[in-house]
Coordinates of N, CA and C in Angstrom, one line a residue:
M24 N 0.8 -1.2 0.0 CA 0.0 0.0 0.0 C 0.8 1.3 0.0
R25 N 2.1 1.2 0.6 CA 2.9 2.4 0.6 C 3.3 2.8 -0.9
I26 N 3.6 1.7 -1.7 CA 3.9 2.0 -3.1 C 2.8 2.7 -3.8
I27 N 1.5 2.2 -3.6 CA 0.4 2.7 -4.2 C 0.2 4.2 -3.8
S28 N 0.4 4.5 -2.6 CA 0.2 5.9 -2.1 C 1.1 6.9 -2.8
R29 N 2.2 6.4 -3.4 CA 3.1 7.4 -4.0 C 2.8 7.5 -5.5
L30 N 1.8 6.8 -6.0 CA 1.5 6.9 -7.5 C 0.9 8.2 -7.8
E31 N 1.4 8.8 -8.8 CA 0.8 10.1 -9.2 C 0.7 10.1 -10.7
N32 N -0.6 10.1 -11.2 CA -0.9 10.2 -12.6 C -0.2 9.2 -13.4
L33 N -0.1 8.0 -12.9 CA 0.5 6.9 -13.7 C -0.6 6.2 -14.5
M34 N -0.1 5.5 -15.6 CA -1.0 4.9 -16.5 C -1.0 3.4 -16.3
Y35 N -2.1 2.7 -16.2 CA -2.2 1.3 -16.1 C -3.1 0.7 -17.2
Y36 N -2.7 -0.5 -17.7 CA -3.4 -1.1 -18.7 C -4.5 -2.1 -18.1
V37 N -5.7 -1.7 -18.2 CA -6.8 -2.4 -17.5 C -7.8 -2.8 -18.5
R38 N -8.1 -4.2 -18.7 CA -9.1 -4.7 -19.6 C -8.9 -4.1 -21.0
G39 N -7.7 -4.0 -21.5 CA -7.5 -3.6 -22.9 C -7.5 -2.2 -23.1
Q40 N -7.5 -1.3 -22.1 CA -7.5 0.1 -22.4 C -6.7 0.8 -21.2
S41 N -6.1 1.9 -21.6 CA -5.3 2.7 -20.6 C -6.2 3.4 -19.7
V42 N -5.9 3.4 -18.4 CA -6.7 4.1 -17.4 C -5.8 4.9 -16.5
Q43 N -6.0 6.2 -16.4 CA -5.2 7.1 -15.6 C -5.7 7.1 -14.1
I44 N -4.8 6.9 -13.2 CA -5.2 6.8 -11.8 C -4.6 8.1 -11.1
D45 N -5.5 8.8 -10.5 CA -5.1 10.0 -9.8 C -4.5 9.7 -8.5
G46 N -3.3 10.2 -8.2 CA -2.6 9.9 -7.0 C -3.4 10.3 -5.7
N47 N -4.3 11.2 -5.9 CA -5.1 11.7 -4.8 C -6.4 10.9 -4.6
A48 N -6.6 9.9 -5.4 CA -7.8 9.2 -5.3 C -7.8 8.2 -4.1
D49 N -8.9 7.7 -3.8 CA -9.0 6.8 -2.7 C -8.1 5.6 -2.9
L50 N -7.3 5.2 -1.9 CA -6.3 4.2 -2.1 C -7.0 2.8 -2.3
T51 N -8.1 2.6 -1.6 CA -8.8 1.3 -1.8 C -9.3 1.1 -3.2
L52 N -9.7 2.2 -3.9 CA -10.2 2.2 -5.3 C -9.0 1.9 -6.2
Q53 N -7.8 2.6 -5.9 CA -6.6 2.3 -6.7 C -6.2 0.9 -6.6
Y54 N -6.2 0.3 -5.4 CA -5.8 -1.1 -5.2 C -6.7 -2.0 -5.9
A55 N -8.0 -1.7 -5.9 CA -9.0 -2.6 -6.6 C -8.8 -2.6 -8.1
I56 N -8.5 -1.4 -8.7 CA -8.3 -1.3 -10.1 C -7.1 -2.1 -10.5
I57 N -6.0 -2.0 -9.7 CA -4.8 -2.7 -10.1 C -5.0 -4.2 -9.9
E58 N -5.7 -4.6 -8.9 CA -5.9 -6.0 -8.6 C -6.7 -6.6 -9.8
R59 N -7.7 -5.9 -10.2 CA -8.6 -6.5 -11.3 C -7.9 -6.7 -12.6
S60 N -6.7 -6.0 -12.8 CA -6.0 -6.1 -14.0 C -5.0 -7.3 -14.0
R61 N -4.8 -7.9 -12.8 CA -3.9 -9.0 -12.7 C -4.5 -10.3 -13.2
P62 N -3.6 -11.1 -13.9 CA -4.1 -12.4 -14.4 C -4.7 -13.3 -13.2
S63 N -4.1 -13.2 -12.0 CA -4.6 -14.0 -10.9 C -6.0 -13.7 -10.6
F64 N -6.4 -12.4 -10.7 CA -7.8 -12.0 -10.4 C -8.7 -12.6 -11.5
R65 N -8.3 -12.5 -12.7 CA -9.1 -13.0 -13.8 C -9.3 -14.5 -13.6
A66 N -8.2 -15.2 -13.2 CA -8.3 -16.7 -13.0 C -9.3 -17.0 -11.9
F67 N -9.3 -16.1 -10.8 CA -10.2 -16.3 -9.7 C -11.6 -16.2 -10.2
Q68 N -11.9 -15.2 -11.0 CA -13.2 -15.0 -11.5 C -13.7 -16.2 -12.3
T69 N -12.8 -16.7 -13.2 CA -13.1 -17.8 -14.0 C -13.4 -19.1 -13.1
L70 N -12.6 -19.3 -12.1 CA -12.8 -20.4 -11.2 C -14.1 -20.3 -10.4
R71 N -14.5 -19.1 -10.0 CA -15.7 -18.9 -9.3 C -16.9 -19.1 -10.2
K72 N -16.8 -18.7 -11.5 CA -17.9 -19.0 -12.4 C -18.1 -20.5 -12.6
R73 N -17.0 -21.2 -12.8 CA -17.0 -22.6 -13.1 C -17.6 -23.3 -11.9
S74 N -17.2 -22.9 -10.7 CA -17.8 -23.5 -9.5 C -19.3 -23.3 -9.4
S75 N -19.7 -22.1 -9.7 CA -21.1 -21.8 -9.7 C -21.9 -22.7 -10.7
D76 N -21.3 -22.8 -11.9 CA -21.9 -23.6 -13.0 C -22.1 -25.1 -12.6
I77 N -21.1 -25.6 -11.9 CA -21.1 -27.0 -11.4 C -22.2 -27.2 -10.4
L78 N -22.3 -26.2 -9.4 CA -23.3 -26.3 -8.4 C -24.7 -26.2 -9.0
I79 N -24.9 -25.3 -9.9 CA -26.2 -25.1 -10.6 C -26.6 -26.4 -11.4
R80 N -25.6 -27.0 -12.1 CA -25.9 -28.2 -12.8 C -26.3 -29.3 -11.9
T81 N -25.6 -29.4 -10.8 CA -25.9 -30.5 -9.8 C -27.3 -30.3 -9.2
L82 N -27.6 -29.1 -8.9 CA -29.0 -28.8 -8.4 C -30.0 -29.1 -9.4
D83 N -29.8 -28.8 -10.7 CA -30.7 -29.1 -11.8 C -31.0 -30.6 -11.8
I84 N -30.0 -31.4 -11.7 CA -30.2 -32.9 -11.8 C -30.9 -33.4 -10.6
V85 N -30.5 -33.0 -9.4 CA -31.0 -33.5 -8.2 C -32.5 -33.1 -8.0
I86 N -32.8 -31.8 -8.2 CA -34.2 -31.3 -8.1 C -35.1 -31.9 -9.1
S87 N -34.6 -32.1 -10.3 CA -35.4 -32.6 -11.4 C -35.8 -34.1 -11.1
L88 N -34.8 -34.8 -10.7 CA -35.1 -36.2 -10.3 C -36.1 -36.4 -9.2
L89 N -35.9 -35.6 -8.2 CA -36.9 -35.6 -7.0 C -38.3 -35.1 -7.4
A90 N -38.3 -34.1 -8.3 CA -39.7 -33.6 -8.7 C -40.4 -34.7 -9.6
L91 N -39.7 -35.3 -10.5 CA -40.3 -36.4 -11.3 C -40.8 -37.5 -10.5
I92 N -40.1 -37.9 -9.4 CA -40.5 -39.0 -8.5 C -41.7 -38.5 -7.7
F93 N -41.6 -37.3 -7.1 CA -42.6 -36.9 -6.2 C -44.0 -36.6 -6.9
F94 N -43.9 -36.0 -8.1 CA -45.1 -35.6 -8.8 C -45.5 -36.7 -9.8
A95 N -44.9 -37.8 -9.8 CA -45.3 -38.9 -10.8 C -46.8 -39.2 -10.9
P96 N -47.5 -39.3 -9.7 CA -49.0 -39.6 -9.8 C -49.7 -38.4 -10.6
V97 N -49.3 -37.2 -10.3 CA -49.9 -36.0 -10.9 C -49.6 -36.0 -12.4
L98 N -48.4 -36.3 -12.8 CA -48.0 -36.3 -14.2 C -48.7 -37.4 -15.0
I99 N -48.9 -38.6 -14.4 CA -49.6 -39.7 -15.0 C -51.0 -39.3 -15.2
S100 N -51.6 -38.6 -14.2 CA -53.0 -38.2 -14.3 C -53.2 -37.2 -15.4
V101 N -52.3 -36.2 -15.5 CA -52.4 -35.2 -16.5 C -52.2 -35.8 -17.9
G102 N -51.3 -36.8 -18.1 CA -51.1 -37.4 -19.3 C -52.4 -38.2 -19.8
L103 N -53.0 -38.9 -18.9 CA -54.3 -39.6 -19.2 C -55.4 -38.6 -19.6
M104 N -55.5 -37.5 -18.9 CA -56.5 -36.5 -19.2 C -56.2 -35.9 -20.6
V105 N -55.0 -35.6 -21.0 CA -54.7 -35.1 -22.3 C -55.1 -36.1 -23.4
K106 N -54.8 -37.3 -23.1 CA -55.1 -38.4 -24.1 C -56.6 -38.6 -24.2
A107 N -57.3 -38.4 -23.1 CA -58.8 -38.7 -23.1 C -59.6 -37.6 -23.8
Q108 N -59.0 -36.4 -23.9 CA -59.8 -35.2 -24.4 C -60.1 -35.4 -25.9
D109 N -59.1 -35.9 -26.7 CA -59.4 -36.0 -28.1 C -58.7 -37.2 -28.8
G110 N -58.0 -38.0 -27.9 CA -57.3 -39.2 -28.5 C -56.0 -38.9 -29.1
G111 N -55.5 -37.6 -29.1 CA -54.3 -37.3 -29.7 C -53.1 -37.6 -28.8
S112 N -51.9 -37.2 -29.2 CA -50.7 -37.5 -28.5 C -50.7 -36.8 -27.2
I113 N -50.0 -37.4 -26.2 CA -49.9 -36.8 -24.8 C -48.9 -35.7 -24.8
F114 N -47.8 -35.9 -25.5 CA -46.7 -34.9 -25.5 C -46.6 -34.1 -26.8
Y115 N -46.1 -32.9 -26.6 CA -45.8 -32.1 -27.8 C -44.4 -31.6 -27.8
G116 N -43.7 -31.9 -28.9 CA -42.3 -31.5 -29.0 C -42.1 -30.5 -30.0
Q117 N -41.3 -29.4 -29.7 CA -41.1 -28.3 -30.6 C -39.6 -28.0 -30.6
T118 N -39.0 -27.7 -31.8 CA -37.6 -27.4 -31.9 C -37.4 -26.0 -31.3
R119 N -36.5 -25.9 -30.3 CA -36.1 -24.6 -29.7 C -34.6 -24.4 -29.8
I120 N -34.2 -23.2 -29.5 CA -32.7 -22.9 -29.6 C -32.2 -22.9 -28.2
G121 N -31.1 -23.6 -28.0 CA -30.5 -23.8 -26.7 C -29.1 -23.2 -26.5
Y122 N -28.4 -23.8 -25.6 CA -27.0 -23.4 -25.3 C -26.1 -23.5 -26.5
G123 N -25.3 -22.4 -26.8 CA -24.5 -22.4 -27.9 C -25.2 -22.3 -29.3
G124 N -26.5 -21.9 -29.2 CA -27.2 -21.8 -30.5 C -27.7 -23.1 -31.1
R125 N -27.5 -24.2 -30.3 CA -27.9 -25.5 -30.9 C -29.4 -25.7 -30.7
S126 N -29.9 -26.5 -31.6 CA -31.4 -26.8 -31.6 C -31.6 -28.0 -30.7
F127 N -32.7 -28.1 -30.1 CA -33.1 -29.3 -29.3 C -34.7 -29.3 -29.3
T128 N -35.2 -30.5 -29.0 CA -36.6 -30.7 -28.9 C -37.1 -30.4 -27.5
C129 N -37.9 -29.4 -27.3 CA -38.5 -29.0 -26.0 C -39.8 -29.7 -25.9
Y130 N -40.0 -30.4 -24.8 CA -41.2 -31.2 -24.5 C -42.2 -30.5 -23.6
K131 N -43.5 -30.7 -23.9 CA -44.6 -30.2 -23.0 C -45.7 -31.2 -23.1
F132 N -46.6 -31.1 -22.1 CA -47.9 -31.8 -22.3 C -48.7 -31.1 -23.4
R133 N -49.3 -31.8 -24.3 CA -50.0 -31.1 -25.4 C -51.2 -30.4 -24.8
S134 N -51.3 -29.1 -25.1 CA -52.4 -28.3 -24.6 C -53.3 -27.7 -25.7
M135 N -52.9 -28.1 -27.0 CA -53.7 -27.6 -28.1 C -54.3 -28.7 -28.9
L136 N -55.2 -28.3 -29.8 CA -55.9 -29.3 -30.7 C -54.9 -29.9 -31.6
V137 N -55.2 -31.1 -32.1 CA -54.2 -31.9 -32.9 C -53.9 -31.1 -34.3
D138 N -54.8 -30.3 -34.8 CA -54.6 -29.6 -36.0 C -54.3 -28.1 -35.7
A139 N -53.5 -27.9 -34.6 CA -53.2 -26.5 -34.2 C -52.5 -25.7 -35.2
Q140 N -51.5 -26.2 -35.9 CA -50.7 -25.5 -36.8 C -51.6 -25.0 -38.0
I141 N -52.5 -25.9 -38.5 CA -53.4 -25.5 -39.6 C -54.3 -24.4 -39.2
R142 N -54.8 -24.5 -38.0 CA -55.7 -23.5 -37.4 C -55.0 -22.1 -37.3
L143 N -53.8 -22.2 -36.8 CA -53.0 -20.9 -36.7 C -52.7 -20.3 -38.0
K144 N -52.4 -21.1 -39.0 CA -52.1 -20.5 -40.3 C -53.4 -19.9 -40.9
N145 N -54.5 -20.5 -40.8 CA -55.8 -19.9 -41.3 C -56.1 -18.6 -40.5
L146 N -55.9 -18.7 -39.2 CA -56.3 -17.5 -38.4 C -55.4 -16.3 -38.8
L147 N -54.1 -16.5 -38.9 CA -53.2 -15.4 -39.2 C -53.5 -14.8 -40.6
A148 N -54.0 -15.7 -41.5 CA -54.3 -15.3 -42.9 C -55.6 -14.5 -43.0
T149 N -56.5 -14.6 -42.0 CA -57.8 -14.0 -42.1 C -58.0 -12.9 -41.0
D150 N -57.2 -12.9 -39.9 CA -57.5 -12.0 -38.8 C -56.3 -11.0 -38.6
A151 N -56.4 -9.8 -39.0 CA -55.3 -8.8 -39.0 C -54.8 -8.5 -37.6
A152 N -55.8 -8.5 -36.6 CA -55.4 -8.2 -35.2 C -54.6 -9.3 -34.6
A153 N -55.1 -10.5 -34.9 CA -54.3 -11.7 -34.4 C -53.0 -11.8 -35.0
R154 N -52.9 -11.4 -36.3 CA -51.6 -11.5 -37.0 C -50.6 -10.5 -36.4
A155 N -51.1 -9.3 -36.1 CA -50.3 -8.2 -35.5 C -49.8 -8.7 -34.1
E156 N -50.7 -9.3 -33.3 CA -50.4 -9.8 -32.0 C -49.3 -10.9 -32.0
W157 N -49.4 -11.7 -33.0 CA -48.5 -12.8 -33.2 C -47.1 -12.3 -33.6
I158 N -47.1 -11.3 -34.4 CA -45.8 -10.7 -34.9 C -45.1 -10.0 -33.7
R159 N -45.9 -9.4 -32.8 CA -45.4 -8.6 -31.7 C -44.9 -9.5 -30.6
D160 N -45.8 -10.5 -30.2 CA -45.5 -11.3 -29.0 C -45.2 -12.8 -29.2
H161 N -45.4 -13.2 -30.5 CA -45.2 -14.6 -30.8 C -46.1 -15.5 -30.0
K162 N -47.2 -15.0 -29.6 CA -48.3 -15.8 -29.0 C -49.6 -15.0 -29.0
L163 N -50.7 -15.7 -28.7 CA -52.0 -15.1 -28.7 C -52.7 -15.2 -27.3
K164 N -53.2 -14.1 -26.9 CA -53.9 -14.1 -25.6 C -55.1 -14.9 -25.6
H165 N -55.9 -14.8 -26.6 CA -57.1 -15.6 -26.8 C -56.9 -16.6 -28.0
D166 N -56.2 -17.7 -27.7 CA -55.7 -18.6 -28.7 C -56.8 -19.7 -28.9
P167 N -57.5 -19.7 -30.1 CA -58.5 -20.7 -30.3 C -58.0 -22.1 -30.4
R168 N -56.7 -22.3 -30.5 CA -56.2 -23.7 -30.7 C -56.1 -24.4 -29.3
I169 N -56.2 -23.7 -28.2 CA -56.0 -24.3 -26.9 C -57.3 -25.0 -26.5
T170 N -57.2 -26.3 -26.0 CA -58.3 -27.0 -25.5 C -58.7 -26.5 -24.1
G171 N -59.9 -27.0 -23.6 CA -60.3 -26.6 -22.3 C -59.4 -27.1 -21.2
F172 N -59.0 -28.3 -21.2 CA -58.0 -28.9 -20.3 C -56.7 -28.2 -20.5
G173 N -56.3 -28.0 -21.7 CA -55.1 -27.3 -22.0 C -54.9 -26.0 -21.4
R174 N -56.0 -25.2 -21.3 CA -56.0 -23.9 -20.7 C -55.7 -24.0 -19.2
F175 N -56.2 -25.1 -18.6 CA -56.0 -25.3 -17.2 C -54.5 -25.7 -16.9
I176 N -53.9 -26.6 -17.7 CA -52.6 -27.0 -17.4 C -51.6 -25.8 -17.8
R177 N -52.0 -24.9 -18.7 CA -51.1 -23.8 -18.9 C -51.1 -22.8 -17.8
K178 N -52.3 -22.5 -17.3 CA -52.4 -21.6 -16.1 C -51.7 -22.1 -14.9
T179 N -51.7 -23.4 -14.7 CA -51.0 -23.9 -13.5 C -49.6 -24.4 -13.8
S180 N -49.1 -24.2 -15.1 CA -47.8 -24.5 -15.6 C -47.5 -26.1 -15.5
L181 N -48.6 -26.9 -15.4 CA -48.4 -28.3 -15.4 C -47.9 -28.8 -16.8
D182 N -48.2 -28.0 -17.8 CA -47.8 -28.4 -19.2 C -46.3 -28.4 -19.4
E183 N -45.6 -27.7 -18.5 CA -44.1 -27.6 -18.6 C -43.4 -28.7 -17.9
F184 N -44.0 -29.5 -17.1 CA -43.3 -30.6 -16.3 C -42.5 -31.5 -17.2
P185 N -42.9 -31.9 -18.4 CA -42.0 -32.8 -19.2 C -40.7 -32.2 -19.5
Q186 N -40.5 -30.9 -19.3 CA -39.2 -30.2 -19.6 C -38.2 -30.6 -18.5
L187 N -38.6 -31.2 -17.4 CA -37.7 -31.8 -16.5 C -36.8 -32.8 -17.1
W188 N -37.4 -33.5 -18.1 CA -36.6 -34.5 -18.9 C -35.5 -33.7 -19.7
N189 N -35.9 -32.6 -20.3 CA -34.9 -31.8 -21.0 C -33.8 -31.3 -20.1
V190 N -34.1 -31.0 -18.8 CA -33.1 -30.6 -17.8 C -32.1 -31.8 -17.6
L191 N -32.7 -33.0 -17.4 CA -31.8 -34.1 -17.1 C -30.9 -34.4 -18.3
K192 N -31.4 -34.2 -19.5 CA -30.6 -34.5 -20.7 C -29.5 -33.4 -20.9
G193 N -29.7 -32.3 -20.2 CA -28.7 -31.2 -20.4 C -29.1 -30.2 -21.4
D194 N -30.3 -30.3 -22.0 CA -30.7 -29.3 -22.9 C -31.1 -28.0 -22.3
M195 N -31.6 -28.1 -21.0 CA -32.2 -26.9 -20.3 C -31.7 -26.9 -18.9
S196 N -32.0 -25.8 -18.2 CA -31.7 -25.7 -16.8 C -33.1 -25.4 -16.1
L197 N -33.1 -25.6 -14.8 CA -34.4 -25.2 -14.1 C -34.6 -23.7 -14.2
V198 N -33.6 -22.9 -14.2 CA -33.7 -21.5 -14.3 C -32.8 -21.0 -15.5
G199 N -33.4 -20.0 -16.2 CA -32.7 -19.5 -17.4 C -33.6 -18.7 -18.3
P200 N -33.2 -18.2 -19.4 CA -34.1 -17.5 -20.3 C -35.1 -18.4 -20.9
R201 N -36.2 -17.9 -21.3 CA -37.2 -18.8 -21.9 C -36.7 -19.4 -23.2
P202 N -36.8 -20.7 -23.5 CA -36.4 -21.2 -24.7 C -37.1 -20.7 -25.9
I203 N -36.4 -20.2 -26.9 CA -37.1 -19.5 -28.0 C -37.0 -20.4 -29.3
V204 N -37.9 -20.1 -30.2 CA -37.8 -20.8 -31.5 C -37.0 -20.0 -32.5
H205 N -36.7 -20.6 -33.6 CA -35.7 -19.9 -34.6 C -36.2 -18.5 -35.0
D206 N -37.5 -18.4 -35.2 CA -38.1 -17.1 -35.7 C -37.9 -16.0 -34.7
E207 N -37.6 -16.3 -33.5 CA -37.5 -15.3 -32.5 C -36.1 -14.7 -32.3
I208 N -35.1 -15.4 -33.0 CA -33.7 -14.9 -32.9 C -33.5 -13.5 -33.3
C209 N -34.2 -13.1 -34.4 CA -34.1 -11.7 -34.9 C -34.6 -10.7 -33.9
K210 N -35.6 -11.1 -33.0 CA -36.1 -10.2 -32.0 C -35.1 -10.0 -30.9
Y211 N -34.2 -10.9 -30.7 CA -33.2 -10.7 -29.6 C -32.0 -9.9 -30.1
G212 N -31.8 -9.8 -31.4 CA -30.7 -9.0 -31.9 C -29.4 -9.4 -31.3
R213 N -28.6 -8.4 -30.8 CA -27.3 -8.7 -30.2 C -27.4 -9.5 -28.9
T214 N -28.6 -9.4 -28.3 CA -28.8 -10.1 -27.0 C -28.7 -11.6 -27.2
F215 N -28.9 -12.1 -28.5 CA -28.9 -13.5 -28.7 C -27.6 -14.2 -28.3
V216 N -26.5 -13.4 -28.4 CA -25.2 -14.0 -28.0 C -25.2 -14.3 -26.5
R217 N -25.8 -13.4 -25.7 CA -26.0 -13.6 -24.3 C -26.9 -14.8 -24.0
Y218 N -28.0 -14.8 -24.8 CA -29.0 -15.9 -24.6 C -28.3 -17.2 -24.8
A219 N -27.5 -17.4 -25.8 CA -26.9 -18.6 -26.2 C -25.8 -19.0 -25.3
S220 N -25.4 -18.1 -24.3 CA -24.3 -18.4 -23.4 C -24.7 -19.3 -22.2
V221 N -26.0 -19.5 -22.0 CA -26.4 -20.3 -20.9 C -27.5 -21.2 -21.4
R222 N -27.9 -22.2 -20.6 CA -29.0 -23.1 -21.0 C -30.3 -22.4 -20.7
P223 N -31.3 -22.5 -21.6 CA -32.6 -21.9 -21.3 C -33.3 -22.6 -20.2
G224 N -34.2 -22.0 -19.5 CA -34.8 -22.5 -18.3 C -36.3 -22.8 -18.3
I225 N -36.7 -23.6 -17.4 CA -38.2 -23.8 -17.3 C -38.8 -22.6 -16.6
T226 N -38.1 -22.0 -15.7 CA -38.5 -20.7 -15.1 C -37.4 -19.7 -15.2
G227 N -37.7 -18.5 -15.0 CA -36.7 -17.4 -15.1 C -37.2 -16.1 -14.6
L228 N -36.5 -15.0 -14.8 CA -36.9 -13.7 -14.3 C -38.2 -13.3 -15.0
W229 N -38.4 -13.6 -16.2 CA -39.6 -13.2 -16.9 C -40.8 -13.9 -16.3
Q230 N -40.7 -15.2 -16.0 CA -41.8 -16.0 -15.4 C -42.2 -15.5 -14.0
V231 N -41.2 -15.0 -13.2 CA -41.6 -14.6 -11.9 C -41.9 -13.1 -11.8
S232 N -41.9 -12.4 -13.0 CA -42.0 -11.0 -13.0 C -43.3 -10.6 -13.7
G233 N -44.2 -11.5 -13.9 CA -45.5 -11.1 -14.6 C -45.8 -11.9 -15.8
R234 N -44.8 -12.8 -16.3 CA -45.0 -13.6 -17.5 C -45.6 -12.8 -18.6
N235 N -46.8 -13.2 -19.1 CA -47.4 -12.6 -20.3 C -47.8 -11.1 -20.1
N236 N -47.8 -10.6 -18.9 CA -48.1 -9.2 -18.7 C -46.9 -8.3 -19.0
V237 N -45.8 -9.0 -19.2 CA -44.5 -8.3 -19.5 C -44.4 -8.2 -21.0
S238 N -44.0 -7.0 -21.6 CA -43.8 -6.9 -23.0 C -42.6 -7.7 -23.5
Y239 N -42.6 -8.0 -24.8 CA -41.6 -8.9 -25.4 C -40.2 -8.2 -25.2
S240 N -40.1 -6.9 -25.4 CA -38.8 -6.2 -25.3 C -38.3 -6.3 -23.9
R241 N -39.2 -6.1 -22.9 CA -38.8 -6.2 -21.5 C -38.4 -7.6 -21.1
R242 N -39.0 -8.6 -21.7 CA -38.6 -10.0 -21.5 C -37.2 -10.2 -22.0
V243 N -36.9 -9.7 -23.2 CA -35.6 -9.8 -23.7 C -34.5 -9.2 -22.8
A244 N -34.9 -8.0 -22.2 CA -34.0 -7.3 -21.3 C -33.8 -8.1 -20.0
M245 N -34.8 -8.8 -19.5 CA -34.7 -9.6 -18.4 C -33.8 -10.9 -18.6
D246 N -34.0 -11.4 -19.8 CA -33.1 -12.6 -20.2 C -31.6 -12.1 -20.2
R247 N -31.4 -10.9 -20.8 CA -30.0 -10.4 -20.9 C -29.5 -10.2 -19.5
L248 N -30.3 -9.6 -18.6 CA -29.8 -9.4 -17.3 C -29.5 -10.7 -16.5
Y249 N -30.3 -11.7 -16.7 CA -30.0 -12.9 -16.0 C -28.7 -13.6 -16.5
C250 N -28.6 -13.5 -17.9 CA -27.4 -14.1 -18.5 C -26.1 -13.4 -18.0
R251 N -26.2 -12.1 -17.8 CA -25.0 -11.3 -17.3 C -24.7 -11.6 -15.8
R252 N -25.8 -11.7 -15.0 CA -25.6 -11.7 -13.6 C -25.8 -13.2 -13.0
R253 N -25.9 -14.1 -13.9 CA -26.2 -15.5 -13.4 C -25.2 -16.0 -12.4
N254 N -25.7 -16.4 -11.3 CA -24.9 -17.0 -10.2 C -25.8 -17.9 -9.3
L255 N -25.3 -18.6 -8.4 CA -26.1 -19.5 -7.6 C -27.2 -18.9 -6.8
W256 N -26.9 -17.7 -6.2 CA -27.9 -17.0 -5.4 C -29.1 -16.5 -6.2
L257 N -28.8 -16.0 -7.4 CA -29.9 -15.6 -8.3 C -30.7 -16.8 -8.7
Y258 N -30.1 -17.8 -9.0 CA -30.7 -19.1 -9.4 C -31.7 -19.6 -8.3
L259 N -31.2 -19.6 -7.0 CA -32.0 -20.0 -5.9 C -33.2 -19.0 -5.6
Y260 N -32.9 -17.7 -5.8 CA -34.0 -16.7 -5.6 C -35.1 -17.0 -6.6
I261 N -34.8 -17.2 -7.9 CA -35.8 -17.4 -8.9 C -36.6 -18.7 -8.6
L262 N -35.9 -19.7 -8.2 CA -36.6 -21.0 -7.9 C -37.6 -20.8 -6.8
A263 N -37.1 -20.0 -5.7 CA -38.0 -19.8 -4.6 C -39.2 -18.9 -5.0
A264 N -39.0 -18.0 -5.9 CA -40.1 -17.1 -6.3 C -41.1 -17.8 -7.3
T265 N -40.7 -18.9 -7.9 CA -41.5 -19.6 -8.9 C -42.8 -20.1 -8.3
G266 N -42.7 -20.7 -7.1 CA -43.9 -21.3 -6.5 C -45.0 -20.3 -6.3
P267 N -44.8 -19.1 -5.6 CA -45.8 -18.1 -5.5 C -46.3 -17.5 -6.8
S268 N -45.4 -17.5 -7.8 CA -45.9 -16.9 -9.1 C -46.9 -17.9 -9.8
I269 N -46.7 -19.2 -9.6 CA -47.6 -20.2 -10.2 C -48.9 -20.1 -9.4
L270 N -48.9 -20.0 -8.1 CA -50.1 -20.0 -7.3 C -51.0 -18.8 -7.6
T271 N -50.4 -17.7 -7.8 CA -51.1 -16.5 -8.1 C -51.6 -16.4 -9.5
Q272 N -50.9 -17.2 -10.4 CA -51.2 -17.3 -11.8 C -51.2 -15.9 -12.5
R273 N -50.3 -15.1 -12.0 CA -50.1 -13.7 -12.5 C -49.5 -13.7 -13.9
G274 N -50.3 -13.2 -14.9 CA -49.8 -13.2 -16.3 C -49.8 -14.5 -17.0
S275 N -50.5 -15.5 -16.5 CA -50.6 -16.8 -17.2 C -51.9 -16.9 -18.0
Y276 N -51.8 -17.4 -19.2 CA -53.0 -17.7 -20.0 C -52.6 -18.6 -21.1

């Protein structure tokens, strides 16, 4: 610290750019700036991130396994109800974009009619308001494709339980940005690089902050914030907030 106290208007190379340190500045601040420029500090940051990633992945696996075992009777009942409503398939798989920009099949309990894609195409071709809403949000508030039971499992988030299998496979995490389809990449713009730096999640900041009551642009901002600040404590906070969010059904439809 005695050496630092004698520094006057010296230049230090910090994070790829020159920074001038005023000799009269706070010594603690000077010391912090110099420390952050050292390779040892960067190595510590990398080690801390890797440790957090390992802990999060471990929790993903353990919690997913326990949830599948504990909720097995409920999941079997939901599957039978989905099958009974129209005789169609129990699960619905859709290609989503995951970690590293790689595609994967994201599973859900089917909540829509078996000819949902045809109905959507016809609706967007004939209804200008629905088409504008789809372009803006990539979903419809009053979606005619959703079945009666499908609306119930969507409001209670039961339709997303099969994604626990995606978590076990390593396609997803319990917490992360919402998995997007290929057509949504353009809406993320430069944020897509951040999005692809982590595994998408079953729940996330967007889900515990109002879900569909939040605008698409704000959702993208929340995904970017989570990807930048991702750590074990934020992960645990969002997990804890997910239960109350589901119970209140705020922003779900």
